[in-house]
């Protein structure tokens, strides 16, 4: 049985329905600005900078809310940088500094996240997409955070489609769900764009883009 899309959107705003309030967003803002902080991350190279901006663009192109990518930090709503100021076991985080409730920081752990390779996207380009999704107002699709090893599909997921087939905000691998009589097979590939349920949820917050 397919989960109704309005329920899916609710799960992606409330950590699978476990939060009393929906996650804060920039829905009441006239526009959303994004910047990569090259001053705090002096080791960032040009391909990494381009891919960080592309990760934000992947979301921005889906929504009606005007967005801007700034050439330097200063006045942005979301700032992105690589950092060692996070737990070594975490690939990335999105956080709101206590004194700046209308500001989001997206930190990516460079040690575990090759962001750019000679072949294009690094292994963890999806981490940037995931954390920017948080910054824009999406939660995980279930009541979990940073505890992937403790999750068991079929026991701890809230709804069947809580997998990376449908949302990059999920912790469950894309091959968990079977929606037909055939067992799905997936080659080892990277998440390089928001997925079906991500699109529905982000457009529920900011409206759907009418043009690219």
PDB file of C-alpha atoms in Angstrom:
ATOM      1  CA  UNK A   1       0.000   0.000   0.000  1.00  0.00           C
ATOM      2  CA  UNK A   2       1.376   3.368  -1.044  1.00  0.00           C
ATOM      3  CA  UNK A   3       1.610   6.006   1.670  1.00  0.00           C
ATOM      4  CA  UNK A   4      -0.480   9.112   0.822  1.00  0.00           C
ATOM      5  CA  UNK A   5       1.752  11.998  -0.194  1.00  0.00           C
ATOM      6  CA  UNK A   6       0.335  14.345   2.460  1.00  0.00           C
ATOM      7  CA  UNK A   7       1.433  11.859   5.119  1.00  0.00           C
ATOM      8  CA  UNK A   8       4.882  11.605   3.534  1.00  0.00           C
ATOM      9  CA  UNK A   9       5.225  15.393   3.618  1.00  0.00           C
ATOM     10  CA  UNK A  10       4.224  15.390   7.291  1.00  0.00           C
ATOM     11  CA  UNK A  11       6.879  12.761   8.059  1.00  0.00           C
ATOM     12  CA  UNK A  12       9.547  14.801   6.267  1.00  0.00           C
ATOM     13  CA  UNK A  13       8.723  17.872   8.366  1.00  0.00           C
ATOM     14  CA  UNK A  14       8.459  16.112  11.756  1.00  0.00           C
ATOM     15  CA  UNK A  15      11.069  13.300  11.860  1.00  0.00           C
ATOM     16  CA  UNK A  16       8.567  10.644  10.929  1.00  0.00           C
ATOM     17  CA  UNK A  17       5.794  12.194  13.005  1.00  0.00           C
ATOM     18  CA  UNK A  18       7.805  12.134  16.244  1.00  0.00           C
ATOM     19  CA  UNK A  19       8.073  15.945  16.562  1.00  0.00           C
ATOM     20  CA  UNK A  20       5.164  18.002  17.854  1.00  0.00           C
ATOM     21  CA  UNK A  21       6.017  20.989  15.637  1.00  0.00           C
ATOM     22  CA  UNK A  22       7.203  21.042  12.040  1.00  0.00           C
ATOM     23  CA  UNK A  23      10.825  21.999  11.443  1.00  0.00           C
ATOM     24  CA  UNK A  24      11.532  25.698  11.024  1.00  0.00           C
ATOM     25  CA  UNK A  25      11.994  26.975   7.485  1.00  0.00           C
ATOM     26  CA  UNK A  26      12.427  30.184   5.504  1.00  0.00           C
ATOM     27  CA  UNK A  27       8.842  30.077   4.218  1.00  0.00           C
ATOM     28  CA  UNK A  28       8.074  33.572   5.531  1.00  0.00           C
ATOM     29  CA  UNK A  29      11.184  35.100   3.985  1.00  0.00           C
ATOM     30  CA  UNK A  30      11.027  37.054   0.731  1.00  0.00           C
ATOM     31  CA  UNK A  31      13.979  35.054  -0.596  1.00  0.00           C
ATOM     32  CA  UNK A  32      16.691  32.616   0.478  1.00  0.00           C
ATOM     33  CA  UNK A  33      20.404  33.307   0.060  1.00  0.00           C
ATOM     34  CA  UNK A  34      23.249  30.790   0.156  1.00  0.00           C
ATOM     35  CA  UNK A  35      26.994  31.270   0.462  1.00  0.00           C
ATOM     36  CA  UNK A  36      30.065  29.075   0.657  1.00  0.00           C
ATOM     37  CA  UNK A  37      32.438  30.371   3.323  1.00  0.00           C
ATOM     38  CA  UNK A  38      35.827  30.201   1.637  1.00  0.00           C
ATOM     39  CA  UNK A  39      37.370  32.213   4.481  1.00  0.00           C
ATOM     40  CA  UNK A  40      36.723  29.561   7.123  1.00  0.00           C
ATOM     41  CA  UNK A  41      37.718  26.831   4.674  1.00  0.00           C
ATOM     42  CA  UNK A  42      40.847  28.072   2.970  1.00  0.00           C
ATOM     43  CA  UNK A  43      41.563  24.613   1.547  1.00  0.00           C
ATOM     44  CA  UNK A  44      38.434  24.526  -0.623  1.00  0.00           C
ATOM     45  CA  UNK A  45      39.252  24.167  -4.305  1.00  0.00           C
ATOM     46  CA  UNK A  46      37.291  25.428  -7.297  1.00  0.00           C
ATOM     47  CA  UNK A  47      35.509  22.124  -8.085  1.00  0.00           C
ATOM     48  CA  UNK A  48      34.416  21.800  -4.434  1.00  0.00           C
ATOM     49  CA  UNK A  49      33.077  25.347  -4.479  1.00  0.00           C
ATOM     50  CA  UNK A  50      31.172  24.662  -7.697  1.00  0.00           C
ATOM     51  CA  UNK A  51      29.690  21.431  -6.359  1.00  0.00           C
ATOM     52  CA  UNK A  52      28.612  23.067  -3.091  1.00  0.00           C
ATOM     53  CA  UNK A  53      26.776  25.728  -5.074  1.00  0.00           C
ATOM     54  CA  UNK A  54      25.315  23.037  -7.330  1.00  0.00           C
ATOM     55  CA  UNK A  55      23.954  21.144  -4.314  1.00  0.00           C
ATOM     56  CA  UNK A  56      22.004  24.242  -3.273  1.00  0.00           C
ATOM     57  CA  UNK A  57      20.896  24.850  -6.861  1.00  0.00           C
ATOM     58  CA  UNK A  58      19.428  21.339  -7.003  1.00  0.00           C
ATOM     59  CA  UNK A  59      16.953  22.420  -4.312  1.00  0.00           C
ATOM     60  CA  UNK A  60      16.537  26.022  -5.472  1.00  0.00           C
ATOM     61  CA  UNK A  61      15.388  25.019  -8.948  1.00  0.00           C
ATOM     62  CA  UNK A  62      12.468  23.078  -7.449  1.00  0.00           C
ATOM     63  CA  UNK A  63      10.818  25.919  -5.536  1.00  0.00           C
ATOM     64  CA  UNK A  64       8.902  29.118  -6.217  1.00  0.00           C
ATOM     65  CA  UNK A  65      10.745  31.073  -3.502  1.00  0.00           C
ATOM     66  CA  UNK A  66      13.443  33.330  -5.053  1.00  0.00           C
ATOM     67  CA  UNK A  67      16.983  32.215  -4.202  1.00  0.00           C
ATOM     68  CA  UNK A  68      20.418  33.769  -4.525  1.00  0.00           C
ATOM     69  CA  UNK A  69      23.934  32.347  -4.389  1.00  0.00           C
ATOM     70  CA  UNK A  70      26.271  34.967  -2.965  1.00  0.00           C
ATOM     71  CA  UNK A  71      29.866  35.190  -4.151  1.00  0.00           C
ATOM     72  CA  UNK A  72      31.096  35.639  -0.561  1.00  0.00           C
ATOM     73  CA  UNK A  73      29.626  35.152   2.917  1.00  0.00           C
ATOM     74  CA  UNK A  74      27.798  38.053   4.504  1.00  0.00           C
ATOM     75  CA  UNK A  75      24.058  38.347   4.971  1.00  0.00           C
ATOM     76  CA  UNK A  76      23.259  34.844   3.758  1.00  0.00           C
ATOM     77  CA  UNK A  77      20.532  32.617   5.216  1.00  0.00           C
ATOM     78  CA  UNK A  78      22.521  29.409   4.717  1.00  0.00           C
ATOM     79  CA  UNK A  79      26.300  29.150   4.875  1.00  0.00           C
ATOM     80  CA  UNK A  80      28.251  26.072   3.758  1.00  0.00           C
ATOM     81  CA  UNK A  81      31.792  24.991   4.559  1.00  0.00           C
ATOM     82  CA  UNK A  82      33.986  22.003   5.258  1.00  0.00           C
ATOM     83  CA  UNK A  83      34.954  21.737   8.909  1.00  0.00           C
ATOM     84  CA  UNK A  84      36.612  19.553  11.533  1.00  0.00           C
ATOM     85  CA  UNK A  85      34.326  21.118  14.145  1.00  0.00           C
ATOM     86  CA  UNK A  86      31.986  18.119  14.123  1.00  0.00           C
ATOM     87  CA  UNK A  87      32.063  14.595  15.487  1.00  0.00           C
ATOM     88  CA  UNK A  88      34.562  12.480  13.490  1.00  0.00           C
ATOM     89  CA  UNK A  89      31.846   9.881  12.980  1.00  0.00           C
ATOM     90  CA  UNK A  90      29.487  12.323  11.303  1.00  0.00           C
ATOM     91  CA  UNK A  91      29.563  12.999   7.574  1.00  0.00           C
ATOM     92  CA  UNK A  92      27.908  16.382   7.974  1.00  0.00           C
ATOM     93  CA  UNK A  93      25.497  18.446  10.056  1.00  0.00           C
ATOM     94  CA  UNK A  94      23.073  21.312   9.680  1.00  0.00           C
ATOM     95  CA  UNK A  95      22.811  23.545  12.713  1.00  0.00           C
ATOM     96  CA  UNK A  96      21.294  26.814  13.876  1.00  0.00           C
ATOM     97  CA  UNK A  97      23.610  28.938  16.051  1.00  0.00           C
ATOM     98  CA  UNK A  98      21.825  29.831  19.290  1.00  0.00           C
ATOM     99  CA  UNK A  99      22.176  33.575  18.766  1.00  0.00           C
ATOM    100  CA  UNK A 100      21.054  33.464  15.132  1.00  0.00           C
ATOM    101  CA  UNK A 101      17.742  31.567  14.905  1.00  0.00           C
ATOM    102  CA  UNK A 102      17.147  32.658  11.293  1.00  0.00           C
ATOM    103  CA  UNK A 103      20.533  31.438  10.074  1.00  0.00           C
ATOM    104  CA  UNK A 104      21.690  27.927   9.180  1.00  0.00           C
ATOM    105  CA  UNK A 105      25.172  26.466   8.992  1.00  0.00           C
ATOM    106  CA  UNK A 106      25.898  23.396   6.867  1.00  0.00           C
ATOM    107  CA  UNK A 107      29.169  21.728   7.869  1.00  0.00           C
ATOM    108  CA  UNK A 108      30.652  18.847   5.903  1.00  0.00           C
ATOM    109  CA  UNK A 109      33.382  16.570   7.257  1.00  0.00           C
ATOM    110  CA  UNK A 110      36.078  16.616   4.592  1.00  0.00           C
ATOM    111  CA  UNK A 111      37.899  13.658   6.169  1.00  0.00           C
ATOM    112  CA  UNK A 112      35.001  11.297   5.422  1.00  0.00           C
ATOM    113  CA  UNK A 113      33.487  13.144   2.476  1.00  0.00           C
ATOM    114  CA  UNK A 114      35.422  13.253  -0.776  1.00  0.00           C
ATOM    115  CA  UNK A 115      33.291  15.929  -2.416  1.00  0.00           C
ATOM    116  CA  UNK A 116      34.958  16.025  -5.793  1.00  0.00           C
ATOM    117  CA  UNK A 117      37.012  13.427  -7.648  1.00  0.00           C
ATOM    118  CA  UNK A 118      38.642  13.283 -11.043  1.00  0.00           C
ATOM    119  CA  UNK A 119      35.476  11.505 -12.221  1.00  0.00           C
ATOM    120  CA  UNK A 120      33.067  14.236 -11.075  1.00  0.00           C
ATOM    121  CA  UNK A 121      30.915  14.010  -7.950  1.00  0.00           C
ATOM    122  CA  UNK A 122      32.581  12.638  -4.840  1.00  0.00           C
ATOM    123  CA  UNK A 123      31.104   9.793  -2.827  1.00  0.00           C
ATOM    124  CA  UNK A 124      29.317  12.124  -0.443  1.00  0.00           C
ATOM    125  CA  UNK A 125      27.796  14.766  -2.720  1.00  0.00           C
ATOM    126  CA  UNK A 126      24.543  13.348  -1.333  1.00  0.00           C
ATOM    127  CA  UNK A 127      25.636  14.443   2.149  1.00  0.00           C
ATOM    128  CA  UNK A 128      25.616  18.066   1.012  1.00  0.00           C
ATOM    129  CA  UNK A 129      22.176  17.633  -0.554  1.00  0.00           C
ATOM    130  CA  UNK A 130      20.918  15.985   2.657  1.00  0.00           C
ATOM    131  CA  UNK A 131      22.231  18.688   4.996  1.00  0.00           C
ATOM    132  CA  UNK A 132      21.012  21.537   2.785  1.00  0.00           C
ATOM    133  CA  UNK A 133      17.613  19.802   2.830  1.00  0.00           C
ATOM    134  CA  UNK A 134      17.706  20.089   6.631  1.00  0.00           C
ATOM    135  CA  UNK A 135      18.687  23.748   6.412  1.00  0.00           C
ATOM    136  CA  UNK A 136      15.699  24.415   4.162  1.00  0.00           C
ATOM    137  CA  UNK A 137      13.244  22.806   6.575  1.00  0.00           C
ATOM    138  CA  UNK A 138      13.193  19.045   6.012  1.00  0.00           C
ATOM    139  CA  UNK A 139      13.802  16.477   8.744  1.00  0.00           C
ATOM    140  CA  UNK A 140      14.695  12.843   8.452  1.00  0.00           C
ATOM    141  CA  UNK A 141      11.824  10.708   7.227  1.00  0.00           C
ATOM    142  CA  UNK A 142      11.801   8.766  10.496  1.00  0.00           C
ATOM    143  CA  UNK A 143      12.532   9.280  14.213  1.00  0.00           C
ATOM    144  CA  UNK A 144      16.281   8.832  13.946  1.00  0.00           C
ATOM    145  CA  UNK A 145      19.369  11.013  13.859  1.00  0.00           C
ATOM    146  CA  UNK A 146      22.903   9.737  13.481  1.00  0.00           C
ATOM    147  CA  UNK A 147      22.042   6.194  14.604  1.00  0.00           C
ATOM    148  CA  UNK A 148      22.025   4.334  11.288  1.00  0.00           C
ATOM    149  CA  UNK A 149      23.645   1.205  12.748  1.00  0.00           C
ATOM    150  CA  UNK A 150      20.713   0.745  15.138  1.00  0.00           C
ATOM    151  CA  UNK A 151      18.019   0.901  12.453  1.00  0.00           C
ATOM    152  CA  UNK A 152      16.275  -2.166  11.064  1.00  0.00           C
ATOM    153  CA  UNK A 153      14.032  -1.764   8.039  1.00  0.00           C
ATOM    154  CA  UNK A 154      10.647  -3.331   8.745  1.00  0.00           C
ATOM    155  CA  UNK A 155      10.917  -2.522  12.449  1.00  0.00           C
ATOM    156  CA  UNK A 156      12.069   1.052  12.937  1.00  0.00           C
ATOM    157  CA  UNK A 157      10.804   2.729   9.755  1.00  0.00           C
ATOM    158  CA  UNK A 158       7.480   4.567  10.083  1.00  0.00           C
ATOM    159  CA  UNK A 159       6.225   3.958   6.541  1.00  0.00           C
ATOM    160  CA  UNK A 160       7.255   1.543   3.744  1.00  0.00           C
ATOM    161  CA  UNK A 161       8.750   4.127   1.386  1.00  0.00           C
ATOM    162  CA  UNK A 162      11.178   5.438   4.001  1.00  0.00           C
ATOM    163  CA  UNK A 163      14.171   4.507   1.842  1.00  0.00           C
ATOM    164  CA  UNK A 164      16.623   6.230  -0.464  1.00  0.00           C
ATOM    165  CA  UNK A 165      14.522   5.138  -3.412  1.00  0.00           C
ATOM    166  CA  UNK A 166      12.152   7.953  -2.493  1.00  0.00           C
ATOM    167  CA  UNK A 167      13.959  10.455  -0.277  1.00  0.00           C
ATOM    168  CA  UNK A 168      17.577  11.396   0.315  1.00  0.00           C
ATOM    169  CA  UNK A 169      16.550  12.336   3.872  1.00  0.00           C
ATOM    170  CA  UNK A 170      16.147   8.629   4.714  1.00  0.00           C
ATOM    171  CA  UNK A 171      18.754   6.481   6.463  1.00  0.00           C
ATOM    172  CA  UNK A 172      17.494   3.262   4.849  1.00  0.00           C
ATOM    173  CA  UNK A 173      19.211   1.889   1.754  1.00  0.00           C
ATOM    174  CA  UNK A 174      17.348   2.117  -1.515  1.00  0.00           C
ATOM    175  CA  UNK A 175      17.055  -1.667  -1.927  1.00  0.00           C
ATOM    176  CA  UNK A 176      14.966  -2.244   1.223  1.00  0.00           C
ATOM    177  CA  UNK A 177      11.488  -1.793  -0.217  1.00  0.00           C
ATOM    178  CA  UNK A 178       9.816  -4.118  -2.727  1.00  0.00           C
ATOM    179  CA  UNK A 179       6.818  -2.595  -4.493  1.00  0.00           C
ATOM    180  CA  UNK A 180       6.289  -5.388  -7.018  1.00  0.00           C
ATOM    181  CA  UNK A 181       6.731  -9.142  -7.325  1.00  0.00           C
ATOM    182  CA  UNK A 182      10.280  -8.632  -8.527  1.00  0.00           C
ATOM    183  CA  UNK A 183      13.203  -8.083  -6.188  1.00  0.00           C
ATOM    184  CA  UNK A 184      14.787  -4.702  -7.027  1.00  0.00           C
ATOM    185  CA  UNK A 185      18.427  -4.583  -7.955  1.00  0.00           C
ATOM    186  CA  UNK A 186      20.529  -1.457  -7.648  1.00  0.00           C
ATOM    187  CA  UNK A 187      24.036  -0.878  -8.824  1.00  0.00           C
ATOM    188  CA  UNK A 188      26.357   1.097  -6.565  1.00  0.00           C
ATOM    189  CA  UNK A 189      25.530   4.680  -7.460  1.00  0.00           C
ATOM    190  CA  UNK A 190      25.434   8.110  -5.899  1.00  0.00           C
ATOM    191  CA  UNK A 191      22.520  10.328  -4.906  1.00  0.00           C
ATOM    192  CA  UNK A 192      22.964  13.443  -7.018  1.00  0.00           C
ATOM    193  CA  UNK A 193      19.539  15.075  -6.834  1.00  0.00           C
ATOM    194  CA  UNK A 194      16.534  15.416  -4.517  1.00  0.00           C
ATOM    195  CA  UNK A 195      14.162  12.483  -4.984  1.00  0.00           C
ATOM    196  CA  UNK A 196      10.393  12.125  -5.438  1.00  0.00           C
ATOM    197  CA  UNK A 197       9.324  12.650  -1.815  1.00  0.00           C
ATOM    198  CA  UNK A 198      11.936  15.363  -1.268  1.00  0.00           C
ATOM    199  CA  UNK A 199      10.449  17.324  -4.155  1.00  0.00           C
ATOM    200  CA  UNK A 200       6.914  17.000  -2.798  1.00  0.00           C
ATOM    201  CA  UNK A 201       7.976  18.076   0.700  1.00  0.00           C
ATOM    202  CA  UNK A 202      10.135  21.047  -0.292  1.00  0.00           C
ATOM    203  CA  UNK A 203       7.446  22.335  -2.673  1.00  0.00           C
ATOM    204  CA  UNK A 204       4.855  22.013   0.095  1.00  0.00           C
ATOM    205  CA  UNK A 205       6.947  24.541   2.056  1.00  0.00           C
ATOM    206  CA  UNK A 206       7.997  26.974  -0.674  1.00  0.00           C
ATOM    207  CA  UNK A 207       5.687  26.322  -3.613  1.00  0.00           C
ATOM    208  CA  UNK A 208       6.608  24.685  -6.896  1.00  0.00           C
ATOM    209  CA  UNK A 209       8.846  26.362  -9.452  1.00  0.00           C
ATOM    210  CA  UNK A 210       7.014  27.277 -12.613  1.00  0.00           C
ATOM    211  CA  UNK A 211      10.116  27.659 -14.756  1.00  0.00           C
ATOM    212  CA  UNK A 212      13.829  26.910 -14.703  1.00  0.00           C
TER     213      UNK A 212
END
